[in-house]
Amino acid sequence: MSKTEKHEFQAEIAQLLEIVIHSLYTDKEIFVRELISNAADANEKLQFLQQTAGTSILDPQKSLGISVTTDDGAKTITIADTGIGMTQAELVENLGTIAHSGSKAFLEQMKKHQNDAHLIGQFGVGFYSAFMVAGQVTVYTRSYRPDEQGWIWKSDGKTGYELEAAPDLERGTRIVLQLSEDDKDFSNGYKIEQIIKRYSNFVSFPIELNGKVVNTIQPLWTKNRSEITNDDYSEFYKYIAHDMDAPRYRLHFNADAPLAIRAVLFVPERNTELMTMSRQEGEVHLYCKRVLITPKAKALLPDWLRFLKGVVDSEDLPLNISRETMQDSALMRKLNEVLTKRVLKWLEEEATQDAEAFTKFFAQHGHCLKEGVATDWSHREAIAKLLRFSSSFTEAGKVTSLADYISRMPEAQKEIYFLSASDREAALASPDYEVFREKGWEVLFLEDPRDEFVLEHLHAFDGKNLVAAAKADVKIERPSDKPPGLGAEAVKELSEFLKEAFAERVGEVRASERLVGSPAAVREPEGAMNASMRRMMKMMGKEELSQAEPKPDFEINPDHLIIQKLDGLRRSDATLAKQVGVQLLENAMVAAGLTEDPRAMLGRLNKLLEKLLPSS
Ligand code: ADP
Ligand code: MG
């Protein structure tokens, strides 16, 4: 019989255990993840040694696996691997001292944010999480080195630990947790199965639970792309996204620089936000060497890419992460930047490859990209390349990109024009569109109330200013041999007459240089917040930001018969001429989308009709 050596924990370990045992009440189940992750590490290290020439390994044929056994009679859970194991010195070093610089930082962090169990794994103090649930932990281990014997390490997590030689052990490590009374249900196999599926499903070694392999999904992203079928990707996607449909797009990419990244990302066919009207959470999980570090890692990608599903695995994570908290570490920011750029490039490639499929993608997820343009200054231009709009040149139901729009611009056209309207018909009928139709210039038709807001934010694309059609400084050149239908003097008098009739409702009244088929139009003054912008503000509950209704200018079309007749009427029946004038203003306000309630004008319209109908 070998004798038992008693050891005391290093002071920091004692302190750490104190915190782990007494302060971490939530998320206790993560001890399963921690111990499985250690087992996977140990196996992986052995795998690595097997490939290193000249290393002699105990039992080289022994297969690499992880087994978990629960015993609810004895109230134990056992986690075993066939990996590198530990020598006596390694046991003392790894489980009795704080060997990792991160552990000290962990201690400090834990004092600041008590109860944050997520920190455990990130700070490399994972093994001690066993003491959250166990009153006694026994580690049976034997190093891969052929001339080393096995050892048993035993501790209650309080006073210290005991070491005892155990010559007969097999290679690898077996950890037995004697569960404390409060946590005895961790000896329930079903419960453990759920936990393993949740946290360790992608571990690349088979995990047996009570003799049955429970991790069915292989870590797809670690395989060679050529070995993965479309079905594999789809299955994987459905599993992680909880989706019944196959994904619309997928991206599998590996990078070595500036960071080691393996990522498999998916765009779902549908965006659930459109149905639920509530914001979804991003679902890209962060792994380090196949071990889940953070599910739904928020800091990994910008919020406007929240429609993405998938996994990112970066080997570069743990060393650095132990120095800072995850969310705002420089490394996470770097990872975010690299991923965002790659995703933008990917979406652009998809758009080029199949424009029709991309239109469908945009119909579902476009609102997130628009949000990106409005909120993410550093990626604004790149995201803007992905925006799609219908326009006066596209067929109904089809869309154009800003780049394609620019490629069609005639030389005389210097700006990109857009027009908000409830639908295509309304846009085509708008007085603001007339001058562009006349010139043959394309106008983007914005049907989504967000669009105008987004384009105002974007301001310019590829050096071309984005300008609202209603505010554009675009005129129709009048041929010199064709005088206006109403002369300058008459226009001036009619304008004064109308301005008076409108009381304080408009700023200026003048002849228009851009109307063709409409008798009149209102024009919002430069810099004013337009109607759709005000609606947006209302929708976002930011009414205080929306400025007072601006006074529009009123423009009349001297070539239009109504205007010419109105000029005649003002001389014969000034009262009726005023009523007609006010009605023209109302009509123009409706056309410009500035009228809150068009029913208000029906009374006046009826009075006009009364006068118009012959008396009998
Ligand atoms: P980390 O895994 O971040 O290094 P842990 O507290 O989880 O921190 O483990 C501490 C150390 O103990 C590990 O680095 C490893 O050297 C050793 N260890 C833990 N579990 C095992 C195991 N199953 N097999 C071999 N070594 C182990
Ligand atoms: Mg660990």
XYZ file of C-alpha atoms and ligand atoms in Angstrom:
644
model
C 0.000 0.000 0.000
C 1.339 3.375 -0.898
C 1.093 6.121 1.654
C -1.094 9.192 1.310
C 0.549 12.614 1.122
C -1.349 15.610 2.410
C -0.920 18.948 0.612
C -2.300 22.372 1.306
C -3.722 24.512 -1.430
C -1.767 27.542 -2.415
C -3.350 30.606 -0.754
C -4.826 31.881 -4.031
C -6.447 28.551 -4.797
C -8.049 28.477 -1.391
C -9.389 31.950 -2.046
C -10.587 30.962 -5.493
C -12.353 27.890 -4.185
C -13.994 29.955 -1.512
C -15.508 32.150 -4.217
C -16.384 29.310 -6.542
C -18.144 27.320 -3.856
C -19.892 30.106 -2.026
C -20.608 32.812 -4.540
C -21.530 31.094 -7.756
C -25.064 29.932 -7.304
C -26.267 30.353 -10.845
C -25.361 28.219 -13.833
C -23.867 25.473 -11.739
C -24.346 23.091 -14.648
C -21.374 24.593 -16.437
C -19.078 22.326 -14.432
C -20.046 19.631 -16.957
C -18.827 21.789 -19.803
C -15.609 22.610 -17.959
C -14.699 19.032 -17.187
C -15.606 17.821 -20.663
C -13.573 20.623 -22.132
C -10.575 19.560 -20.066
C -11.097 15.972 -21.170
C -11.252 17.057 -24.800
C -8.102 19.128 -24.341
C -6.309 16.152 -22.832
C -7.353 13.968 -25.770
C -6.380 16.597 -28.246
C -2.956 16.968 -26.683
C -2.461 13.238 -26.970
C -3.548 13.346 -30.592
C -0.945 15.980 -31.155
C 1.772 13.887 -29.482
C 0.823 10.893 -31.616
C 1.686 12.944 -34.644
C 4.973 14.070 -33.174
C 7.728 11.676 -34.185
C 9.846 10.129 -31.454
C 7.341 10.382 -28.629
C 6.642 7.131 -26.848
C 3.109 6.842 -25.608
C 1.580 4.426 -23.161
C -1.052 2.269 -24.862
C -0.784 4.034 -28.212
C -3.712 2.034 -29.659
C -6.139 3.124 -26.973
C -8.870 5.114 -28.682
C -9.553 8.677 -27.721
C -12.923 9.233 -26.176
C -14.752 10.831 -23.311
C -17.104 8.994 -21.044
C -19.546 10.354 -18.531
C -21.201 8.077 -16.004
C -23.916 9.000 -13.566
C -24.922 6.956 -10.572
C -27.953 8.306 -8.802
C -27.739 5.663 -6.076
C -24.218 6.688 -5.097
C -24.913 10.337 -6.086
C -21.836 10.568 -8.240
C -20.947 11.757 -11.692
C -17.739 10.598 -13.326
C -15.993 12.169 -16.288
C -13.200 10.202 -17.894
C -10.891 10.615 -20.851
C -8.078 8.622 -22.425
C -5.888 11.627 -23.043
C -2.473 12.679 -21.788
C -3.166 12.313 -18.077
C -1.011 13.895 -15.392
C 2.120 12.938 -13.515
C 2.412 13.603 -9.814
C 4.259 16.848 -10.432
C 1.667 17.932 -12.972
C -1.155 17.227 -10.555
C 0.478 19.429 -7.952
C 1.180 22.102 -10.502
C -2.145 22.049 -12.367
C -4.647 21.369 -9.622
C -2.874 22.760 -6.582
C -1.431 26.065 -7.698
C -2.562 28.858 -9.901
C -0.430 28.050 -12.860
C -2.194 30.415 -15.182
C -1.745 34.118 -15.063
C -5.442 34.439 -15.840
C -6.503 33.018 -12.515
C -5.324 36.012 -10.579
C -7.251 38.306 -12.877
C -10.203 36.002 -12.429
C -10.034 36.442 -8.699
C -10.135 40.182 -9.076
C -12.966 40.083 -11.586
C -14.959 37.743 -9.409
C -14.754 40.112 -6.512
C -16.200 42.788 -8.764
C -18.921 40.776 -10.480
C -20.070 38.095 -8.134
C -22.103 35.252 -9.540
C -20.924 35.532 -13.085
C -20.273 31.885 -13.731
C -19.449 32.572 -17.364
C -16.146 33.909 -16.237
C -15.020 30.559 -14.942
C -14.226 28.987 -18.273
C -12.791 32.134 -19.715
C -10.281 32.470 -16.962
C -8.958 28.977 -17.068
C -10.080 27.981 -13.611
C -12.539 25.488 -14.987
C -11.518 22.459 -13.005
C -12.472 24.045 -9.698
C -16.042 24.478 -10.856
C -16.430 20.814 -9.841
C -16.562 22.039 -6.267
C -19.711 24.016 -6.980
C -21.623 20.752 -6.911
C -19.350 18.240 -5.217
C -18.280 17.879 -1.598
C -15.509 15.581 -2.666
C -13.629 15.327 -5.940
C -11.327 12.431 -6.752
C -9.027 12.518 -9.755
C -7.572 9.236 -10.994
C -4.941 9.930 -13.564
C -2.075 8.361 -15.412
C 0.285 10.160 -17.702
C 0.906 9.027 -21.285
C 4.592 8.753 -20.410
C 5.317 5.027 -20.275
C 7.606 5.201 -17.239
C 5.151 7.086 -15.026
C 2.686 5.443 -12.670
C -0.874 6.502 -11.879
C -1.955 8.877 -9.112
C -5.065 9.673 -7.137
C -5.795 13.255 -6.132
C -8.566 13.792 -3.639
C -10.009 16.959 -2.143
C -13.020 18.413 -0.359
C -12.157 21.769 -1.888
C -11.556 23.335 1.487
C -8.510 22.294 3.413
C -6.229 20.937 0.746
C -5.775 17.731 -1.159
C -4.308 14.272 -0.725
C -2.101 12.453 -3.180
C -1.700 8.721 -3.394
C 0.124 6.524 -5.890
C -2.024 4.121 -7.917
C 0.200 1.962 -10.101
C -2.528 0.133 -11.997
C -4.454 2.971 -13.593
C -4.911 3.177 -17.339
C -3.809 6.123 -19.413
C -5.921 9.235 -19.047
C -7.936 10.894 -16.324
C -11.083 9.952 -14.486
C -12.710 12.490 -12.228
C -15.340 11.354 -9.745
C -17.594 13.957 -8.176
C -19.342 13.018 -4.961
C -22.296 15.363 -5.287
C -23.382 17.426 -2.340
C -26.908 16.955 -1.049
C -28.228 20.127 -2.700
C -26.858 19.163 -6.082
C -27.522 15.468 -6.156
C -29.729 15.721 -9.248
C -26.596 16.099 -11.352
C -26.439 12.324 -11.013
C -29.544 12.164 -13.184
C -28.516 10.861 -16.613
C -31.288 12.638 -18.478
C -30.385 15.975 -16.975
C -26.719 15.509 -17.831
C -27.600 14.522 -21.383
C -29.393 17.828 -21.851
C -26.439 19.730 -20.487
C -23.963 17.910 -22.719
C -26.118 18.519 -25.777
C -26.362 22.124 -24.890
C -22.733 22.899 -24.273
C -20.583 20.181 -25.686
C -22.379 18.836 -28.704
C -19.638 19.837 -31.082
C -16.748 18.377 -29.122
C -14.791 16.403 -31.666
C -14.467 13.223 -29.600
C -17.394 10.932 -28.987
C -18.927 11.600 -25.593
C -20.484 8.495 -24.075
C -23.059 9.005 -21.376
C -23.735 5.828 -19.429
C -22.487 3.817 -22.385
C -24.335 5.648 -25.147
C -22.809 8.251 -27.451
C -24.757 11.483 -27.018
C -22.991 14.061 -29.130
C -24.307 13.336 -32.595
C -23.375 16.535 -34.316
C -19.763 16.621 -35.406
C -17.844 19.864 -35.307
C -18.490 20.591 -38.917
C -16.316 23.672 -39.090
C -13.196 21.712 -38.250
C -13.607 19.456 -41.255
C -12.290 20.100 -44.700
C -14.829 21.882 -46.847
C -14.510 19.229 -49.528
C -15.626 16.554 -47.065
C -18.872 18.291 -46.209
C -22.020 17.745 -48.245
C -24.867 20.204 -48.686
C -26.983 17.958 -46.510
C -24.382 18.082 -43.749
C -24.517 21.851 -43.802
C -28.290 21.870 -43.806
C -28.529 19.460 -40.897
C -26.037 21.472 -38.965
C -27.901 24.671 -39.723
C -31.243 23.251 -38.704
C -29.755 22.069 -35.466
C -28.167 25.330 -34.435
C -30.859 27.630 -35.819
C -33.803 25.520 -34.696
C -35.148 26.009 -38.179
C -37.136 23.605 -40.316
C -36.034 25.109 -43.636
C -32.642 24.962 -45.223
C -30.634 28.186 -45.038
C -30.653 30.745 -47.843
C -26.910 31.326 -47.812
C -23.971 29.759 -46.093
C -20.388 30.740 -45.650
C -17.662 28.417 -44.458
C -14.405 30.193 -44.115
C -11.051 29.649 -42.510
C -8.470 32.296 -41.882
C -5.051 32.235 -40.289
C -4.269 35.914 -40.251
C -4.775 38.312 -38.607
C -6.638 35.818 -36.430
C -7.065 32.065 -36.590
C -10.739 31.695 -37.396
C -12.915 28.866 -38.535
C -16.451 29.973 -39.108
C -19.612 28.548 -40.545
C -22.272 31.180 -40.936
C -25.792 30.960 -42.305
C -28.475 33.345 -43.459
C -31.922 31.902 -42.727
C -34.523 31.856 -45.462
C -36.874 33.934 -43.349
C -36.374 36.764 -40.927
C -38.570 36.085 -37.941
C -38.655 39.767 -37.056
C -41.016 40.340 -39.964
C -43.524 37.964 -38.420
C -43.054 38.555 -34.743
C -42.424 42.301 -34.968
C -39.886 41.897 -32.198
C -36.128 42.080 -32.355
C -34.297 38.830 -32.559
C -31.014 38.003 -30.916
C -27.962 37.115 -32.913
C -27.228 33.424 -32.840
C -23.608 33.013 -33.618
C -21.868 30.945 -31.002
C -18.284 31.464 -30.053
C -16.037 28.456 -29.653
C -12.446 28.036 -28.854
C -11.051 24.769 -30.145
C -14.511 23.220 -30.353
C -15.475 24.137 -26.830
C -18.323 26.535 -26.437
C -17.107 29.762 -24.877
C -20.161 31.961 -25.296
C -23.473 30.958 -26.808
C -25.022 33.828 -28.812
C -21.899 35.906 -28.484
C -23.170 39.448 -28.792
C -19.829 41.140 -29.176
C -18.859 38.895 -32.055
C -20.827 40.682 -34.765
C -22.590 44.016 -35.044
C -26.222 44.134 -34.089
C -27.353 44.757 -37.664
C -26.053 41.304 -38.577
C -28.282 39.696 -35.970
C -30.025 37.613 -38.618
C -26.929 35.411 -38.927
C -26.739 31.951 -37.382
C -23.641 29.870 -36.974
C -20.438 29.260 -35.145
C -17.093 30.963 -34.960
C -14.165 29.065 -33.559
C -10.979 30.926 -32.855
C -7.898 29.339 -31.393
C -6.548 32.735 -30.522
C -9.123 33.309 -27.853
C -8.174 31.837 -24.508
C -4.712 33.249 -23.981
C -5.855 36.762 -24.444
C -9.292 36.489 -23.067
C -7.976 35.685 -19.634
C -6.591 39.173 -19.315
C -9.770 41.086 -19.904
C -13.427 40.449 -19.865
C -14.794 39.101 -23.077
C -17.264 41.735 -24.185
C -14.875 44.581 -24.574
C -11.571 42.912 -25.117
C -9.464 44.233 -27.953
C -9.414 40.736 -29.339
C -13.187 40.562 -29.572
C -13.231 43.866 -31.380
C -10.670 42.578 -33.811
C -12.645 39.392 -34.329
C -15.781 41.456 -34.881
C -14.036 43.620 -37.440
C -12.600 40.683 -39.375
C -15.929 38.848 -39.389
C -17.975 41.887 -40.384
C -15.737 42.617 -43.366
C -15.871 38.995 -44.434
C -19.660 38.826 -44.129
C -20.081 41.981 -46.210
C -17.846 40.539 -48.902
C -19.789 37.294 -48.821
C -23.142 38.998 -49.232
C -21.782 41.016 -52.111
C -20.591 37.846 -53.796
C -24.019 36.270 -53.364
C -25.606 39.377 -54.874
C -23.374 39.190 -57.923
C -23.883 35.487 -58.368
C -27.656 35.460 -58.321
C -29.434 38.792 -58.270
C -32.869 37.242 -58.010
C -32.002 35.180 -54.967
C -30.425 38.255 -53.457
C -33.647 40.211 -53.967
C -35.418 37.563 -51.928
C -32.717 37.750 -49.295
C -33.076 41.512 -49.185
C -36.837 41.373 -48.818
C -36.348 39.343 -45.637
C -33.229 40.763 -44.053
C -32.848 44.128 -45.769
C -34.238 46.067 -42.826
C -31.276 44.937 -40.737
C -28.849 46.194 -43.387
C -30.697 49.506 -43.522
C -30.273 49.764 -39.791
C -26.572 49.152 -40.342
C -26.333 52.057 -42.783
C -28.036 54.321 -40.279
C -26.060 53.209 -37.235
C -22.691 51.784 -38.234
C -20.627 54.636 -39.474
C -17.510 52.622 -40.245
C -19.271 50.133 -42.537
C -21.860 52.470 -43.998
C -20.561 52.558 -47.565
C -19.955 48.822 -47.693
C -23.443 48.037 -46.417
C -24.935 50.586 -48.810
C -23.660 48.494 -51.711
C -26.101 45.825 -50.608
C -29.154 48.076 -50.489
C -31.863 47.525 -53.074
C -34.672 49.816 -54.170
C -37.336 49.816 -56.796
C -37.068 52.711 -59.205
C -38.711 54.412 -62.147
C -36.510 52.251 -64.390
C -37.102 48.867 -62.786
C -40.082 46.734 -63.626
C -42.696 46.438 -60.912
C -41.424 44.030 -58.260
C -37.797 44.328 -59.383
C -35.069 46.280 -57.649
C -31.800 48.027 -58.370
C -28.604 48.633 -56.448
C -27.172 52.119 -56.093
C -24.182 51.115 -58.203
C -26.406 49.982 -61.067
C -28.379 53.186 -60.796
C -25.184 55.198 -61.141
C -24.114 53.159 -64.159
C -27.301 54.316 -65.940
C -26.964 58.001 -65.070
C -26.651 60.265 -68.129
C -23.726 62.633 -68.056
C -25.835 65.685 -67.224
C -27.190 64.005 -64.110
C -24.953 64.555 -61.106
C -27.026 63.269 -58.206
C -29.041 60.222 -57.141
C -32.734 61.038 -56.717
C -35.285 59.339 -54.545
C -38.959 59.735 -53.956
C -40.997 58.363 -51.048
C -44.390 57.031 -51.927
C -46.768 54.471 -50.533
C -46.491 52.443 -53.727
C -45.249 52.508 -57.286
C -48.474 53.984 -58.717
C -48.351 56.874 -56.274
C -44.691 57.536 -57.103
C -45.333 57.585 -60.844
C -48.252 59.996 -60.339
C -46.357 62.331 -58.036
C -45.772 65.906 -59.261
C -42.252 65.570 -57.871
C -41.565 62.875 -60.418
C -42.667 64.887 -63.493
C -39.459 66.729 -64.143
C -37.477 63.480 -63.967
C -39.809 61.673 -66.319
C -39.462 64.605 -68.695
C -35.668 64.442 -68.521
C -35.507 60.662 -68.636
C -33.651 60.511 -65.325
C -34.094 57.563 -62.983
C -35.657 58.054 -59.567
C -35.537 55.547 -56.708
C -39.013 54.827 -55.401
C -38.930 54.356 -51.636
C -41.830 52.325 -50.378
C -40.428 51.416 -46.968
C -40.812 54.320 -44.525
C -37.289 53.546 -43.274
C -35.702 54.140 -46.662
C -35.777 57.892 -46.746
C -34.329 58.060 -43.272
C -31.568 55.667 -44.285
C -30.687 57.543 -47.477
C -30.648 60.886 -45.693
C -28.192 59.296 -43.307
C -26.073 57.830 -46.042
C -25.988 61.232 -47.667
C -23.906 60.141 -50.667
C -22.909 56.997 -52.467
C -19.790 56.605 -54.566
C -19.324 60.354 -54.559
C -22.878 61.110 -55.724
C -25.180 62.979 -53.413
C -28.479 61.376 -52.548
C -31.235 63.946 -52.986
C -34.972 63.828 -52.333
C -36.828 64.461 -55.593
C -39.005 66.975 -53.792
C -35.984 69.096 -52.933
C -33.901 68.567 -56.029
C -32.727 71.580 -57.956
C -33.768 70.215 -61.329
C -35.588 72.255 -63.970
C -37.134 71.728 -67.342
C -35.462 73.961 -69.921
C -38.107 75.880 -71.800
C -37.457 76.138 -75.546
C -36.938 79.807 -76.467
C -39.683 79.718 -79.120
C -42.315 78.500 -76.662
C -43.519 81.209 -74.248
C -45.251 80.137 -71.013
C -49.046 79.738 -71.088
C -49.399 82.458 -68.502
C -47.164 85.516 -68.830
C -44.768 86.688 -66.136
C -46.951 89.647 -65.115
C -50.083 87.490 -64.731
C -48.106 84.865 -62.780
C -46.914 87.533 -60.389
C -50.437 88.849 -59.777
C -51.935 85.384 -59.438
C -49.203 84.436 -56.993
C -49.921 87.403 -54.790
C -53.620 86.651 -54.959
C -53.054 83.052 -53.899
C -50.632 83.906 -51.147
C -53.284 86.052 -49.599
C -55.937 83.377 -50.083
C -53.745 80.830 -48.295
C -53.363 83.086 -45.287
C -50.250 81.889 -43.428
C -50.208 78.348 -44.778
C -47.407 78.643 -47.332
C -44.094 80.430 -47.580
C -43.705 81.633 -51.130
C -45.919 81.290 -54.210
C -44.118 81.222 -57.571
C -44.033 79.757 -61.054
C -42.669 76.249 -61.265
C -39.884 75.148 -63.581
C -40.420 71.450 -63.087
C -44.109 70.683 -63.458
C -45.475 69.076 -66.597
C -48.868 67.439 -66.032
C -49.802 68.886 -62.634
C -51.267 72.369 -62.166
C -49.391 72.986 -58.931
C -47.183 71.432 -56.304
C -45.844 72.213 -52.872
C -42.162 72.246 -52.296
C -40.634 71.748 -48.921
C -38.052 74.322 -47.993
C -34.405 73.256 -48.065
C -33.263 71.493 -44.916
C -36.752 70.885 -43.596
C -37.583 67.545 -42.091
C -39.898 65.909 -44.565
C -43.132 64.096 -43.943
C -41.728 60.570 -43.974
C -38.946 61.621 -41.653
C -41.510 63.002 -39.241
C -43.476 59.767 -39.485
C -40.299 57.824 -38.676
C -39.681 59.965 -35.625
C -43.225 59.313 -34.499
C -42.816 55.591 -35.051
C -39.651 55.595 -32.974
C -41.359 57.603 -30.233
C -39.008 60.520 -30.830
C -41.630 63.139 -31.579
C -39.735 65.750 -29.648
C -37.043 65.560 -32.338
C -39.476 66.148 -35.135
C -39.528 69.808 -36.019
C -42.649 71.931 -36.309
C -44.393 71.401 -39.648
C -42.441 73.523 -42.089
C -44.309 75.956 -44.325
C -43.987 74.671 -47.852
C -43.645 76.881 -50.897
C -46.385 76.670 -53.508
C -45.463 76.391 -57.157
C -47.891 76.862 -60.020
C -47.536 75.548 -63.524
C -48.035 78.499 -65.935
C -48.630 76.065 -68.809
C -51.488 74.268 -67.143
C -55.028 75.071 -68.245
C -56.347 75.149 -64.666
C -53.847 77.863 -63.767
C -54.661 79.895 -66.854
C -58.381 79.602 -66.150
C -57.855 80.397 -62.482
C -56.158 83.616 -63.496
C -59.303 84.510 -65.475
C -61.612 83.509 -62.627
C -59.790 85.670 -60.089
C -60.935 88.704 -62.100
C -64.593 87.612 -62.483
C -65.270 85.768 -59.199
C -62.561 86.301 -56.610
C -64.370 84.276 -53.920
C -64.671 81.199 -56.087
C -61.084 81.674 -57.323
C -59.889 81.608 -53.694
C -61.800 78.400 -53.018
C -60.329 76.777 -56.125
C -56.864 78.008 -55.136
C -57.144 76.523 -51.641
C -58.337 73.258 -53.163
C -55.268 73.217 -55.442
C -53.107 73.641 -52.364
C -54.896 70.782 -50.596
C -54.446 68.554 -53.619
C -50.758 69.385 -53.752
C -50.396 68.630 -50.046
C -52.015 65.232 -50.543
C -49.733 64.491 -53.499
C -46.713 65.361 -51.361
C -47.891 63.120 -48.524
C -48.175 66.098 -46.197
C -51.850 65.781 -45.364
C -52.580 63.951 -42.150
C -56.302 63.575 -42.778
C -57.579 64.173 -46.311
C -61.196 63.884 -45.114
C -60.919 67.397 -43.730
C -61.084 68.875 -47.215
C -64.193 67.049 -48.353
C -66.505 69.815 -47.095
C -64.852 72.416 -49.292
C -64.751 70.089 -52.242
C -68.495 69.562 -51.953
C -69.102 73.327 -51.879
C -67.100 73.652 -55.071
C -69.145 70.931 -56.720
C -72.319 72.698 -55.662
C -71.223 75.796 -57.547
C -70.076 73.821 -60.528
C -73.282 71.892 -61.144
C -75.865 73.750 -63.277
C -78.833 74.983 -61.265
C -82.147 73.518 -62.388
P -7.607 25.208 -18.193
O -8.341 24.071 -18.768
O -8.117 26.504 -18.665
O -6.126 25.115 -18.316
P -8.570 24.083 -15.735
O -8.758 24.601 -14.362
O -9.804 23.596 -16.397
O -7.886 25.227 -16.591
O -7.508 22.960 -15.700
C -6.238 23.212 -15.144
C -5.201 22.296 -15.716
O -5.369 20.977 -15.215
C -5.273 22.128 -17.209
O -4.580 23.146 -17.876
C -4.611 20.767 -17.397
O -3.218 20.931 -17.472
C -4.985 20.044 -16.159
N -6.104 19.147 -16.404
C -7.384 19.348 -16.042
N -8.156 18.312 -16.438
C -7.353 17.440 -17.081
C -7.539 16.175 -17.731
N -8.747 15.611 -17.819
N -6.451 15.565 -18.255
C -5.236 16.137 -18.184
N -4.996 17.328 -17.592
C -6.023 17.972 -17.033
Mg -10.349 23.841 -18.561
